[in-house]
Short mmCIF file of C-alpha atoms and ligand atoms in Angstrom, two decimals:
data_model
loop_
_atom_site.label_atom_id
_atom_site.label_comp_id
_atom_site.label_asym_id
_atom_site.label_seq_id
_atom_site.Cartn_x
_atom_site.Cartn_y
_atom_site.Cartn_z
CA MET Q 16 -152.84 -82.79 -65.06
CA SER Q 17 -149.12 -82.37 -63.15
CA ARG Q 18 -149.22 -81.69 -59.68
CA LEU Q 19 -148.17 -78.51 -58.42
CA VAL Q 20 -144.84 -78.65 -55.70
CA VAL Q 21 -144.39 -74.86 -54.45
CA VAL Q 22 -141.74 -74.41 -51.82
CA SER Q 23 -141.37 -71.21 -49.72
CA ASN Q 24 -139.78 -69.80 -47.26
CA ARG Q 25 -142.67 -70.51 -44.66
CA THR Q 26 -146.33 -72.12 -45.18
CA ALA Q 27 -149.24 -71.91 -44.39
CA ASP Q 28 -152.18 -73.91 -43.48
CA PRO Q 29 -155.36 -73.88 -46.53
CA ARG Q 30 -157.72 -73.84 -43.64
CA LYS Q 31 -156.94 -70.60 -41.90
CA ALA Q 32 -157.69 -66.96 -43.89
CA ALA Q 33 -154.59 -65.91 -46.01
CA ALA Q 34 -152.39 -63.93 -44.56
CA GLY Q 35 -151.10 -62.11 -47.49
CA GLY Q 36 -150.44 -62.16 -51.69
CA LEU Q 37 -148.25 -65.05 -51.19
CA ALA Q 38 -150.64 -67.10 -49.37
CA VAL Q 39 -153.63 -66.38 -51.11
CA ALA Q 40 -152.32 -67.30 -54.98
CA VAL Q 41 -150.43 -70.20 -53.09
CA LYS Q 42 -153.32 -71.15 -51.95
CA GLU Q 43 -155.69 -71.32 -54.62
CA SER Q 44 -153.41 -73.08 -57.36
CA LEU Q 45 -152.71 -75.81 -55.66
CA GLN Q 46 -156.40 -76.32 -53.98
CA GLN Q 47 -157.22 -76.68 -57.28
CA THR Q 48 -154.95 -79.65 -58.79
CA GLY Q 49 -153.87 -80.55 -55.65
CA GLY Q 50 -150.05 -80.59 -54.49
CA LEU Q 51 -147.42 -80.06 -52.22
CA TRP Q 52 -146.35 -77.10 -50.07
CA PHE Q 53 -143.14 -77.66 -48.41
CA GLY Q 54 -140.58 -75.04 -46.19
CA TRP Q 55 -139.45 -74.59 -43.29
CA SER Q 56 -142.05 -74.91 -40.16
CA GLY Q 57 -141.08 -71.72 -38.49
CA LYS Q 58 -139.79 -73.81 -35.28
CA ILE Q 59 -136.07 -73.11 -34.28
CA HIS Q 60 -134.70 -76.37 -32.69
CA ASP Q 61 -132.25 -76.31 -30.23
CA GLU Q 62 -129.40 -78.17 -31.49
CA SER Q 63 -127.88 -78.88 -27.91
CA GLU Q 64 -131.02 -80.97 -26.87
CA HIS Q 65 -132.29 -82.60 -29.81
CA ASP Q 66 -132.26 -85.74 -30.78
CA ALA Q 67 -130.34 -86.38 -34.43
CA GLY Q 68 -133.50 -86.71 -36.16
CA TYR Q 69 -134.60 -82.84 -35.35
CA GLN Q 70 -135.40 -82.59 -39.23
CA ASP Q 71 -137.43 -85.26 -39.61
CA LEU Q 72 -139.99 -83.76 -42.53
CA ARG Q 73 -143.24 -83.60 -40.79
CA ALA Q 74 -146.77 -83.65 -43.22
CA GLN Q 75 -149.92 -82.32 -42.46
CA THR Q 76 -152.72 -83.32 -45.48
CA VAL Q 77 -155.67 -80.83 -45.37
CA GLY Q 78 -157.87 -81.56 -48.24
CA ASN Q 79 -155.96 -82.65 -51.19
CA VAL Q 80 -152.77 -80.22 -50.41
CA THR Q 81 -149.81 -81.88 -47.97
CA LEU Q 82 -147.77 -79.39 -46.36
CA ALA Q 83 -144.43 -80.88 -45.70
CA THR Q 84 -141.95 -78.33 -43.56
CA ILE Q 85 -138.88 -79.13 -41.11
CA ASP Q 86 -137.56 -77.31 -38.39
CA LEU Q 87 -134.23 -75.25 -38.42
CA SER Q 88 -131.78 -75.25 -35.76
CA GLN Q 89 -130.64 -72.00 -34.38
CA ARG Q 90 -127.04 -72.36 -36.45
CA ASP Q 91 -129.31 -72.49 -39.35
CA TYR Q 92 -132.19 -69.85 -38.80
CA ASP Q 93 -129.31 -67.31 -37.97
CA THR Q 94 -126.88 -67.65 -40.91
CA TYR Q 95 -129.76 -68.59 -43.55
CA TYR Q 96 -132.65 -66.73 -42.83
CA LEU Q 97 -131.89 -63.78 -40.30
CA GLY Q 98 -128.24 -63.49 -41.97
CA TYR Q 99 -128.02 -64.35 -46.05
CA SER Q 100 -131.73 -63.44 -46.14
CA ASN Q 101 -132.77 -60.76 -43.81
CA ASP Q 102 -129.04 -59.50 -43.58
CA VAL Q 103 -128.26 -59.46 -46.88
CA LEU Q 104 -130.06 -60.07 -50.26
CA TRP Q 105 -133.41 -58.17 -48.33
CA PRO Q 106 -131.30 -54.76 -47.72
CA VAL Q 107 -129.72 -55.39 -51.77
CA PHE Q 108 -132.16 -56.50 -53.01
CA HIS Q 109 -134.12 -53.05 -51.81
CA TYR Q 110 -130.87 -50.71 -52.81
CA ARG Q 111 -129.55 -50.52 -49.45
CA LEU Q 112 -125.58 -51.63 -49.63
CA ASP Q 113 -124.92 -49.53 -46.28
CA LEU Q 114 -127.35 -52.16 -44.52
CA ALA Q 115 -126.22 -55.30 -45.81
CA ASN Q 116 -123.70 -57.32 -43.98
CA PHE Q 117 -121.71 -60.11 -45.80
CA ASP Q 118 -120.57 -62.30 -43.45
CA VAL Q 119 -118.73 -65.09 -45.17
CA ASP Q 120 -120.34 -67.78 -42.64
CA PHE Q 121 -124.41 -66.48 -43.73
CA ALA Q 122 -123.36 -67.66 -47.25
CA ALA Q 123 -122.18 -70.54 -45.93
CA GLY Q 124 -125.50 -71.34 -43.71
CA TYR Q 125 -127.75 -70.03 -47.07
CA ARG Q 126 -126.34 -72.58 -49.06
CA ARG Q 127 -126.28 -75.17 -46.53
CA VAL Q 128 -130.47 -74.72 -46.20
CA ASN Q 129 -131.01 -74.23 -50.05
CA ARG Q 130 -129.06 -77.73 -49.92
CA LEU Q 131 -131.47 -79.66 -47.35
CA PHE Q 132 -134.62 -78.75 -48.76
CA ALA Q 133 -133.46 -79.85 -51.65
CA GLN Q 134 -132.22 -83.04 -50.05
CA LYS Q 135 -135.76 -83.39 -48.31
CA LEU Q 136 -138.05 -82.50 -51.09
CA MET Q 137 -136.14 -84.68 -53.52
CA PRO Q 138 -137.96 -88.12 -52.26
CA LEU Q 139 -141.36 -86.03 -52.15
CA LEU Q 140 -140.79 -85.69 -55.85
CA LYS Q 141 -143.02 -87.58 -58.81
CA PRO Q 142 -141.59 -87.00 -62.31
CA ASP Q 143 -143.80 -84.78 -63.74
CA ASP Q 144 -144.06 -82.88 -60.72
CA LEU Q 145 -144.39 -78.61 -61.98
CA ILE Q 146 -141.93 -77.34 -59.05
CA TRP Q 147 -143.11 -73.30 -58.07
CA VAL Q 148 -140.27 -71.94 -56.32
CA HIS Q 149 -140.69 -68.50 -54.33
CA ASP Q 150 -138.01 -65.69 -53.19
CA TYR Q 151 -135.37 -64.82 -52.32
CA HIS Q 152 -134.47 -67.36 -49.62
CA LEU Q 153 -133.99 -70.16 -52.34
CA ILE Q 154 -132.37 -68.99 -55.17
CA PRO Q 155 -130.41 -71.62 -55.48
CA LEU Q 156 -132.88 -74.55 -54.93
CA ALA Q 157 -132.86 -75.62 -58.42
CA ALA Q 158 -129.57 -75.99 -58.93
CA GLU Q 159 -128.94 -78.02 -55.42
CA LEU Q 160 -132.24 -80.23 -56.80
CA ARG Q 161 -130.20 -80.29 -60.62
CA ALA Q 162 -127.33 -81.37 -59.17
CA MET Q 163 -129.93 -84.83 -57.08
CA GLY Q 164 -130.67 -85.46 -60.59
CA CYS Q 165 -134.15 -83.13 -60.70
CA ARG Q 166 -135.45 -83.39 -63.73
CA ASN Q 167 -138.61 -82.04 -64.02
CA ARG Q 168 -139.84 -78.10 -64.81
CA ILE Q 169 -138.94 -75.56 -62.32
CA GLY Q 170 -140.38 -72.28 -61.71
CA PHE Q 171 -138.63 -68.89 -59.27
CA PHE Q 172 -140.60 -66.04 -58.46
CA LEU Q 173 -138.84 -63.11 -57.57
CA HIS Q 174 -141.76 -61.06 -55.06
CA VAL Q 175 -139.09 -58.19 -54.05
CA PRO Q 176 -137.08 -56.23 -56.77
CA MET Q 177 -134.44 -57.42 -58.60
CA PRO Q 178 -131.81 -54.21 -58.66
CA PRO Q 179 -129.58 -52.37 -61.13
CA LEU Q 180 -126.17 -54.68 -62.05
CA GLU Q 181 -124.12 -52.07 -59.92
CA ILE Q 182 -125.65 -52.86 -56.55
CA MET Q 183 -125.85 -57.08 -56.97
CA ALA Q 184 -121.94 -56.96 -58.29
CA ALA Q 185 -121.61 -55.34 -54.90
CA VAL Q 186 -122.49 -58.95 -53.27
CA PRO Q 187 -119.56 -60.60 -53.38
CA GLU Q 188 -121.50 -64.51 -54.37
CA HIS Q 189 -123.65 -62.35 -56.72
CA GLU Q 190 -121.83 -64.54 -59.98
CA TRP Q 191 -123.04 -67.65 -57.89
CA LEU Q 192 -126.39 -66.22 -57.89
CA MET Q 193 -127.73 -65.27 -61.29
CA ARG Q 194 -126.10 -68.08 -62.22
CA SER Q 195 -128.02 -70.59 -59.94
CA LEU Q 196 -131.44 -68.56 -61.67
CA PHE Q 197 -130.61 -70.80 -64.30
CA ALA Q 198 -130.74 -74.32 -63.05
CA TYR Q 199 -135.19 -72.83 -62.87
CA ASP Q 200 -137.56 -73.50 -66.16
CA LEU Q 201 -139.00 -69.97 -66.12
CA VAL Q 202 -138.08 -67.15 -63.80
CA GLY Q 203 -141.07 -64.33 -63.09
CA PHE Q 204 -140.39 -60.70 -61.77
CA GLN Q 205 -142.70 -58.73 -60.35
CA SER Q 206 -142.38 -55.91 -62.98
CA GLU Q 207 -140.27 -54.52 -66.17
CA THR Q 208 -138.00 -53.13 -64.70
CA ASP Q 209 -136.71 -55.94 -63.11
CA VAL Q 210 -136.64 -57.41 -66.09
CA THR Q 211 -134.38 -55.24 -67.67
CA HIS Q 212 -132.46 -55.40 -64.83
CA PHE Q 213 -131.47 -58.58 -64.35
CA THR Q 214 -131.12 -58.92 -68.12
CA HIS Q 215 -128.47 -56.37 -68.12
CA TYR Q 216 -126.92 -58.42 -65.08
CA VAL Q 217 -126.54 -61.74 -67.39
CA GLN Q 218 -125.71 -60.29 -70.37
CA SER Q 219 -122.63 -57.68 -69.25
CA GLU Q 220 -121.77 -60.27 -66.44
CA ALA Q 221 -122.15 -63.40 -68.17
CA GLN Q 222 -122.25 -62.18 -71.73
CA ALA Q 223 -125.57 -63.85 -72.40
CA GLU Q 224 -127.99 -63.76 -75.73
CA GLN Q 225 -131.11 -62.55 -76.05
CA LEU Q 226 -132.88 -65.17 -78.34
CA SER Q 227 -136.56 -63.34 -78.27
CA HIS Q 228 -137.81 -60.75 -75.97
CA ASP Q 229 -138.25 -63.96 -73.23
CA ARG Q 230 -135.60 -66.36 -74.04
CA LEU Q 231 -131.33 -65.46 -72.53
CA ARG Q 232 -129.13 -67.97 -72.94
CA ALA Q 233 -126.06 -68.11 -70.84
CA PHE Q 234 -124.12 -70.90 -68.72
CA ASN Q 235 -125.48 -73.10 -71.04
CA ARG Q 236 -128.80 -73.21 -70.28
CA THR Q 237 -131.57 -71.20 -71.75
CA LEU Q 238 -134.30 -69.37 -69.32
CA ARG Q 239 -137.22 -67.93 -69.39
CA ILE Q 240 -137.98 -64.82 -67.79
CA GLY Q 241 -140.99 -62.36 -67.98
CA ALA Q 242 -142.59 -59.59 -66.01
CA TYR Q 243 -145.84 -61.27 -63.81
CA PRO Q 244 -147.27 -58.43 -61.77
CA ILE Q 245 -148.54 -60.52 -58.71
CA GLY Q 246 -152.20 -58.82 -58.08
CA ILE Q 247 -154.73 -59.19 -54.79
CA ASP Q 248 -157.97 -61.13 -54.65
CA VAL Q 249 -160.10 -58.26 -55.69
CA ASP Q 250 -163.74 -59.53 -54.66
CA GLU Q 251 -162.61 -60.77 -51.63
CA VAL Q 252 -161.52 -57.39 -50.48
CA VAL Q 253 -164.99 -55.45 -51.58
CA ASN Q 254 -166.86 -58.03 -49.83
CA LEU Q 255 -164.39 -58.26 -47.01
CA ALA Q 256 -165.23 -54.10 -47.29
CA GLN Q 257 -168.61 -54.58 -46.90
CA ALA Q 258 -169.47 -57.74 -44.54
CA LYS Q 259 -169.58 -56.96 -40.85
CA GLU Q 260 -166.32 -56.03 -39.25
CA GLY Q 261 -165.22 -54.42 -42.74
CA ARG Q 262 -168.57 -52.02 -41.64
CA ASP Q 263 -168.30 -52.23 -38.69
CA THR Q 264 -164.64 -50.10 -38.63
CA PHE Q 265 -166.11 -48.18 -41.42
CA GLU Q 266 -168.44 -46.77 -39.37
CA ARG Q 267 -166.36 -46.14 -36.05
CA MET Q 268 -163.61 -44.37 -38.12
CA ARG Q 269 -166.53 -42.08 -40.12
CA GLU Q 270 -168.10 -41.50 -36.59
CA GLU Q 271 -164.83 -40.75 -35.10
CA TYR Q 272 -163.08 -38.67 -37.66
CA SER Q 273 -166.70 -37.35 -38.96
CA ARG Q 274 -165.01 -33.79 -38.95
CA ARG Q 275 -161.56 -35.00 -40.19
CA ARG Q 276 -159.83 -35.73 -43.20
CA LEU Q 277 -157.83 -39.34 -42.88
CA LEU Q 278 -154.76 -40.61 -44.42
CA LEU Q 279 -153.60 -44.37 -43.73
CA GLY Q 280 -150.80 -46.74 -44.35
CA VAL Q 281 -150.57 -49.88 -44.22
CA ASP Q 282 -146.56 -50.93 -43.77
CA ARG Q 283 -144.95 -53.35 -42.35
CA LEU Q 284 -142.38 -51.95 -40.07
CA ASP Q 285 -139.63 -51.97 -43.47
CA TYR Q 286 -136.60 -49.18 -43.66
CA SER Q 287 -137.83 -50.36 -47.52
CA LYS Q 288 -141.30 -48.98 -46.93
CA GLY Q 289 -139.79 -45.20 -46.51
CA LEU Q 290 -141.59 -44.37 -43.37
CA PRO Q 291 -139.42 -41.64 -41.43
CA GLN Q 292 -140.43 -40.07 -44.97
CA ARG Q 293 -143.57 -39.83 -45.08
CA ILE Q 294 -144.42 -38.86 -41.39
CA HIS Q 295 -141.93 -35.74 -43.09
CA ALA Q 296 -144.29 -35.06 -46.36
CA PHE Q 297 -146.87 -35.31 -43.70
CA ARG Q 298 -145.90 -33.13 -41.12
CA GLU Q 299 -144.72 -30.83 -45.27
CA LEU Q 300 -148.06 -30.88 -45.31
CA LEU Q 301 -149.19 -29.04 -41.73
CA ALA Q 302 -146.15 -26.93 -42.78
CA GLN Q 303 -147.05 -26.02 -46.37
CA TYR Q 304 -151.37 -25.71 -45.97
CA PRO Q 305 -151.99 -24.95 -42.86
CA GLU Q 306 -156.03 -25.80 -43.38
CA ASN Q 307 -155.01 -29.61 -42.63
CA ARG Q 308 -154.41 -28.38 -39.39
CA SER Q 309 -157.16 -29.83 -36.71
CA SER Q 310 -158.62 -31.61 -39.59
CA ALA Q 311 -156.41 -34.44 -41.37
CA THR Q 312 -155.40 -37.37 -39.18
CA LEU Q 313 -152.76 -39.61 -40.62
CA ILE Q 314 -153.32 -43.33 -39.22
CA GLN Q 315 -150.42 -44.84 -39.61
CA ILE Q 316 -150.21 -48.85 -38.74
CA ALA Q 317 -146.54 -50.51 -38.69
CA SER Q 318 -146.36 -53.98 -38.39
CA PRO Q 319 -143.83 -55.61 -36.19
CA SER Q 320 -141.86 -56.93 -38.61
CA ARG Q 321 -138.47 -59.14 -38.25
CA GLU Q 322 -136.90 -57.29 -34.87
CA ALA Q 323 -134.06 -59.70 -34.30
CA VAL Q 324 -132.97 -57.17 -37.02
CA GLY Q 325 -130.41 -54.71 -35.98
CA ALA Q 326 -131.97 -52.47 -38.50
CA TYR Q 327 -135.75 -52.90 -37.68
CA ASP Q 328 -135.03 -51.50 -33.95
CA ASP Q 329 -133.59 -48.16 -35.15
CA LEU Q 330 -135.61 -47.84 -36.90
CA ARG Q 331 -138.45 -48.09 -34.55
CA ARG Q 332 -136.45 -45.85 -32.59
CA GLN Q 333 -136.55 -43.49 -35.29
CA MET Q 334 -140.12 -43.44 -35.68
CA ASP Q 335 -141.24 -43.40 -32.30
CA SER Q 336 -139.03 -40.26 -32.18
CA LEU Q 337 -140.49 -38.84 -35.76
CA CYS Q 338 -144.21 -39.61 -34.00
CA GLY Q 339 -142.92 -38.05 -30.70
CA ALA Q 340 -141.95 -34.63 -32.49
CA ILE Q 341 -144.32 -34.12 -34.78
CA ASN Q 342 -148.03 -34.58 -32.28
CA GLY Q 343 -146.04 -32.51 -29.62
CA ASP Q 344 -144.66 -29.87 -31.84
CA TYR Q 345 -148.64 -29.81 -34.25
CA GLY Q 346 -150.88 -31.92 -31.56
CA GLU Q 347 -153.70 -29.74 -30.12
CA LEU Q 348 -156.27 -30.72 -26.68
CA ASP Q 349 -158.73 -31.96 -29.03
CA TRP Q 350 -156.68 -33.31 -32.10
CA MET Q 351 -153.28 -35.71 -33.08
CA PRO Q 352 -151.62 -35.35 -36.59
CA VAL Q 353 -150.78 -38.79 -35.93
CA ARG Q 354 -151.61 -42.10 -35.40
CA TYR Q 355 -148.94 -44.15 -34.71
CA ILE Q 356 -149.70 -48.68 -34.43
CA HIS Q 357 -147.81 -50.93 -34.02
CA ARG Q 358 -149.43 -53.66 -34.51
CA ASN Q 359 -150.82 -56.11 -36.66
CA VAL Q 360 -154.91 -55.05 -37.56
CA ALA Q 361 -157.08 -58.16 -38.33
CA ARG Q 362 -156.72 -58.87 -42.38
CA LYS Q 363 -161.01 -58.49 -41.93
CA ARG Q 364 -160.82 -54.97 -40.57
CA LEU Q 365 -158.54 -53.83 -42.76
CA PRO Q 366 -160.73 -52.87 -46.04
CA GLY Q 367 -162.85 -50.55 -43.76
CA LEU Q 368 -160.09 -49.29 -42.63
CA TYR Q 369 -159.15 -48.41 -46.17
CA ARG Q 370 -162.47 -47.60 -47.58
CA ALA Q 371 -163.10 -44.78 -44.91
CA SER Q 372 -159.47 -43.13 -45.61
CA ARG Q 373 -159.34 -39.60 -47.89
CA VAL Q 374 -156.08 -40.71 -48.80
CA ALA Q 375 -153.34 -43.64 -48.97
CA LEU Q 376 -150.79 -43.45 -48.78
CA VAL Q 377 -148.74 -45.92 -49.82
CA THR Q 378 -145.05 -44.02 -50.37
CA PRO Q 379 -141.95 -47.62 -50.95
CA LEU Q 380 -138.14 -46.72 -51.35
CA ARG Q 381 -138.26 -49.53 -53.36
CA ASP Q 382 -141.15 -51.74 -52.71
CA GLY Q 383 -141.70 -55.23 -55.87
CA MET Q 384 -144.84 -54.53 -55.74
CA ASN Q 385 -147.09 -53.10 -52.80
CA LEU Q 386 -150.74 -54.91 -52.06
CA VAL Q 387 -151.53 -52.40 -49.34
CA ALA Q 388 -152.03 -49.60 -52.66
CA LYS Q 389 -154.13 -52.13 -54.78
CA GLU Q 390 -156.43 -53.51 -51.35
CA PHE Q 391 -157.36 -49.84 -51.06
CA VAL Q 392 -158.06 -49.56 -54.83
CA ALA Q 393 -160.47 -52.44 -53.96
CA ALA Q 394 -161.72 -51.44 -51.41
CA GLN Q 395 -163.88 -47.90 -51.77
CA ASP Q 396 -166.55 -46.73 -52.57
CA PRO Q 397 -167.01 -46.12 -55.97
CA ALA Q 398 -169.19 -43.26 -55.82
CA ASP Q 399 -167.34 -41.31 -52.95
CA PRO Q 400 -164.07 -43.32 -53.79
CA GLY Q 401 -160.80 -42.43 -51.75
CA MET Q 402 -157.48 -41.36 -53.59
CA LEU Q 403 -153.74 -43.42 -53.73
CA VAL Q 404 -150.99 -41.40 -53.28
CA LEU Q 405 -148.26 -43.71 -54.13
CA SER Q 406 -144.53 -43.94 -54.50
CA ARG Q 407 -143.21 -44.41 -58.55
CA PHE Q 408 -140.30 -47.24 -56.69
CA ALA Q 409 -142.49 -49.43 -55.88
CA GLY Q 410 -143.57 -52.25 -58.62
CA ALA Q 411 -147.24 -51.47 -58.39
CA ALA Q 412 -146.17 -47.72 -60.07
CA GLU Q 413 -146.02 -49.72 -63.67
CA GLN Q 414 -149.93 -50.92 -63.31
CA LEU Q 415 -151.57 -48.21 -60.96
CA LYS Q 416 -150.83 -44.93 -63.68
CA GLU Q 417 -154.32 -43.28 -62.07
CA ALA Q 418 -152.76 -42.91 -59.34
CA LEU Q 419 -150.81 -39.96 -57.57
CA MET Q 420 -147.17 -40.83 -58.40
CA VAL Q 421 -144.60 -38.97 -55.97
CA ASN Q 422 -141.13 -39.30 -55.41
CA PRO Q 423 -140.98 -40.37 -51.50
CA TYR Q 424 -137.19 -38.93 -50.89
CA ASP Q 425 -138.76 -35.06 -51.51
CA ALA Q 426 -140.56 -34.33 -49.20
CA HIS Q 427 -141.94 -31.35 -50.31
CA GLY Q 428 -143.05 -33.35 -53.53
CA THR Q 429 -144.99 -35.32 -51.99
CA ALA Q 430 -146.70 -32.77 -49.32
CA GLN Q 431 -148.82 -31.50 -52.15
CA ALA Q 432 -149.62 -34.46 -54.22
CA ILE Q 433 -150.74 -34.87 -50.58
CA GLN Q 434 -152.39 -32.08 -50.67
CA ARG Q 435 -153.88 -32.38 -54.57
CA ALA Q 436 -155.80 -35.70 -53.53
CA LEU Q 437 -157.84 -34.36 -50.28
CA SER Q 438 -159.16 -31.26 -52.66
CA MET Q 439 -159.71 -33.65 -55.77
CA PRO Q 440 -163.38 -33.10 -57.10
CA LEU Q 441 -165.40 -36.14 -56.73
CA GLU Q 442 -165.27 -36.75 -60.45
CA GLU Q 443 -161.87 -36.86 -61.01
CA ARG Q 444 -161.63 -38.81 -57.50
CA ILE Q 445 -164.52 -41.22 -59.45
CA GLN Q 446 -162.61 -41.22 -63.15
CA ARG Q 447 -159.46 -42.18 -61.83
CA HIS Q 448 -160.70 -44.56 -59.14
CA GLU Q 449 -162.79 -47.06 -62.49
CA ALA Q 450 -159.45 -46.92 -64.16
CA LEU Q 451 -157.72 -48.25 -61.31
CA MET Q 452 -160.20 -51.03 -60.78
CA SER Q 453 -159.39 -52.19 -64.30
CA ARG Q 454 -156.33 -52.62 -63.89
CA ILE Q 455 -156.19 -54.66 -60.36
CA ARG Q 456 -159.12 -56.71 -61.97
CA LYS Q 457 -157.75 -57.67 -65.55
CA HIS Q 458 -154.54 -58.38 -63.24
CA ASP Q 459 -155.91 -59.86 -60.20
CA VAL Q 460 -153.85 -62.95 -58.43
CA HIS Q 461 -155.42 -65.65 -60.06
CA TRP Q 462 -154.62 -64.26 -63.46
CA TRP Q 463 -150.93 -64.42 -62.15
CA SER Q 464 -151.06 -67.33 -60.52
CA SER Q 465 -152.36 -68.90 -64.05
CA SER Q 466 -150.48 -67.32 -66.12
CA PHE Q 467 -147.09 -67.40 -64.84
CA LEU Q 468 -148.21 -71.40 -64.00
CA HIS Q 469 -149.25 -71.78 -67.82
CA ALA Q 470 -146.15 -70.68 -68.96
CA LEU Q 471 -144.38 -73.01 -67.22
CA LYS Q 472 -146.46 -76.07 -68.48
CA HIS Q 473 -145.56 -74.42 -71.90
CA VAL Q 474 -141.91 -73.97 -71.70
CA GLU Q 475 -139.17 -75.96 -73.88
CA GLN Q 476 -136.78 -77.45 -71.59
CA ASP Q 477 -133.76 -77.40 -72.14
CA GLN Q 478 -131.64 -80.07 -71.92
CA GLY Q 479 -128.46 -78.65 -70.53
CA LEU Q 480 -129.60 -79.59 -67.07
CA ASP Q 481 -126.13 -81.28 -66.02
CA HIS Q 482 -123.33 -79.06 -66.97
CA ASN Q 483 -125.87 -76.34 -64.76
CA ALA Q 484 -126.08 -78.77 -61.82
CA LYS Q 485 -121.99 -79.31 -61.87
CA SER Q 486 -121.22 -75.50 -62.05
CA GLY Q 487 -124.81 -74.75 -59.24
CA GLN Q 488 -122.33 -77.51 -57.45
CA SER Q 489 -119.37 -75.35 -57.44
CA GLU Q 490 -118.23 -74.11 -53.79
CA ARG Q 491 -116.09 -71.92 -54.26
CA ASP Q 492 -118.19 -68.83 -55.37
CA THR Q 493 -119.98 -69.17 -52.40
CA ARG Q 494 -116.96 -69.75 -49.85
CA ALA Q 495 -118.81 -71.99 -48.07
P1 LIG V 511 -144.16 -57.45 -47.79
O1 LIG V 511 -143.50 -56.19 -48.06
O2 LIG V 511 -144.79 -57.99 -46.92
O3 LIG V 511 -144.54 -58.56 -49.24
P2 LIG V 511 -147.27 -55.99 -48.59
O4 LIG V 511 -147.18 -56.21 -50.90
O5 LIG V 511 -147.66 -54.34 -48.90
O6 LIG V 511 -145.69 -55.77 -48.60
O7 LIG V 511 -147.79 -56.34 -48.08
C1 LIG V 511 -148.60 -57.57 -47.83
C2 LIG V 511 -149.61 -58.46 -46.97
O8 LIG V 511 -149.59 -57.63 -45.30
C3 LIG V 511 -150.70 -57.47 -47.60
O9 LIG V 511 -152.00 -57.87 -47.85
C4 LIG V 511 -151.93 -56.19 -46.24
O10 LIG V 511 -152.66 -56.01 -46.40
C5 LIG V 511 -150.81 -57.05 -45.33
N1 LIG V 511 -150.26 -55.70 -44.80
C6 LIG V 511 -149.11 -54.89 -44.16
N2 LIG V 511 -148.95 -54.42 -43.74
C7 LIG V 511 -150.11 -54.88 -42.69
C8 LIG V 511 -150.54 -54.67 -41.18
N3 LIG V 511 -149.57 -53.01 -40.17
N4 LIG V 511 -151.68 -55.19 -40.38
C9 LIG V 511 -152.17 -55.56 -41.05
N5 LIG V 511 -151.89 -56.28 -42.31
C10 LIG V 511 -150.34 -55.96 -43.04
C11 LIG V 511 -143.47 -58.49 -49.88
C12 LIG V 511 -142.93 -57.61 -51.10
C13 LIG V 511 -143.95 -56.83 -51.96
C14 LIG V 511 -145.14 -57.78 -52.78
C15 LIG V 511 -145.26 -58.57 -51.44
C16 LIG V 511 -146.11 -59.95 -52.58
O11 LIG V 511 -142.02 -56.69 -50.13
O12 LIG V 511 -143.25 -55.87 -53.09
O13 LIG V 511 -145.97 -56.91 -53.40
O14 LIG V 511 -144.16 -59.41 -51.15
O15 LIG V 511 -145.39 -60.74 -53.56
#
C-alpha cells in the first residue's frame, strides 16, 4: 500500500484532540496507512541571531505517523503567511477584493516558501508515496516539486471557495496560480459551484478542453477535478454532546436560560463570517418581533484569529461597538440581548452548547464549507432539535437543504427566518433534523478523505509532467 504524505501550512500532533475538520480527517487517514505530515512548525526564527541551520527539518514520530516541520524566518512569515496567504488569497477567495493588498514582495515570499517546502520535502519522498496538499497557502507546491523531478501522484484540496473568473482575474499572478494547479493530478473543491468557477476560468483564460465531466486539458496536462464536500466525524460530536463536559455545559445553559430562548453563533473572528451583518439581523428581530425582547439571547463566540492582519483589528472594534449598542439600546436589568465572547471554547464543551441552543446562526458572507453548521446538527437531541439558519453563501448550503436558508446581506429577511426558526413546530423540526442528519452522515469526514484518496490513487497519470514543471518554474508570472 502506498504511504500517504500530507502537506499543509500547519501540522497537528496526532496524539492530541484534533482542533478542526482538517486535523481530524488528516489524522485518521494518516493513521490508517502510516505516513508523513509535513508543514510549518508555527515558529518564527529571528534571522539576526540564528545559525544558518534554522530551516533544518525537525522530525518526530508518533505511532506510525511522522511529523516533519520547518521554521520560517520573520521575512517569510510576513510575506508568505501574513502577506500573500492571508492578505491576498484569503480575501480574494472570499470575494473581498476591497481588502486585498497586492504587494509584489508578498508574491515573491509566497513563491520562495513554496519552493522551500518542496526542497525540504523532496528528499523525504519515496517513489510510490501518495501526496495530498492542502489549501491556498500551497497552490504552487506541486509545480515546484515537479520542477525538482517529482513524479508521484499529487492531489490538492482547496478548503476555501473558488471565486468566479471576474474576481480571480484581479490577482496580478492569477494566470500563474491557476496554471500551477495543473501540476497536480487531482484538484478537489468543496462544492459544485467552486468546480464550475474553476472550469469556467480555465476554459475562458486558457482555452481548456473539457474531456469529461471531471477531466480538463490545458497547459499540455490533463487534470482531474471534483467536488468533495468536507464533513465531520458525526459520532464524535454525538458522543461529545452526551459525555461529561457536554452534559455539564448543556445543563448549565439550560438552567441559566430556562426562561429564554438561546440563539448561538460560533466562528473565528473573520470578516468572511458575516458577524456584523448577523448582529444587525438580530437587532432587526428585536425591532420587528418585540415578543423576543427579554426572551431571546444571542451568544456569539468569536475566537481570536490572525490578529496581526489589520482588517481583523477593524472587525474586532466594529463587533465591540455593535454589541455594545444593541445591549445599551435593548438591554434590561435582568436581560442582555447579546453575549459576545471573544475567546475559544474548549472543543469538548461545544456540542453541549450546540444542544442547549434553539437556533444556530451560521450566516457567513462566503465560506468554503462551514463545519459549525454540521456540528450543530449532529449535536441536537433528535426528539427536540434546534434549527439551523444557514447562509446561502456557505458551501454547506449545497448539501444542507432542510436548513432555513438566508441571504446574510438582507437583515430583514434573516430576521424573518430567525423568527420562523424560533416558532417552528416540533414535528417540522424533527423532520428537518432527520433529513439533515442523514445528509451529514452520508458525507462525513471519513467519506471525504477516503473518496478523495481513492480518486487520487486511481487517477490516470498524465505524461506531460516535464512540460508543466518548466512552465511552473517561470519567474516572470510571480514578478519574483
Ligand atoms: P474555518 O474558516 O476555520 O475553516 P469552520 O469550518 O466553520 O471554519 O470551523 C472549523 C472548526 O473550528 C470547527 O470544527 C469549529 O468547531 C471550530 N471553531 C470555530 N470557531 C470556534 C470557537 N470560537 N471556539 C472553538 N472552536 C471553534 C476552513 C474554511 C471552512 C471549511 C474548513 C474545513 O474556511 O469553510 O469548512 O476550513 O475545510
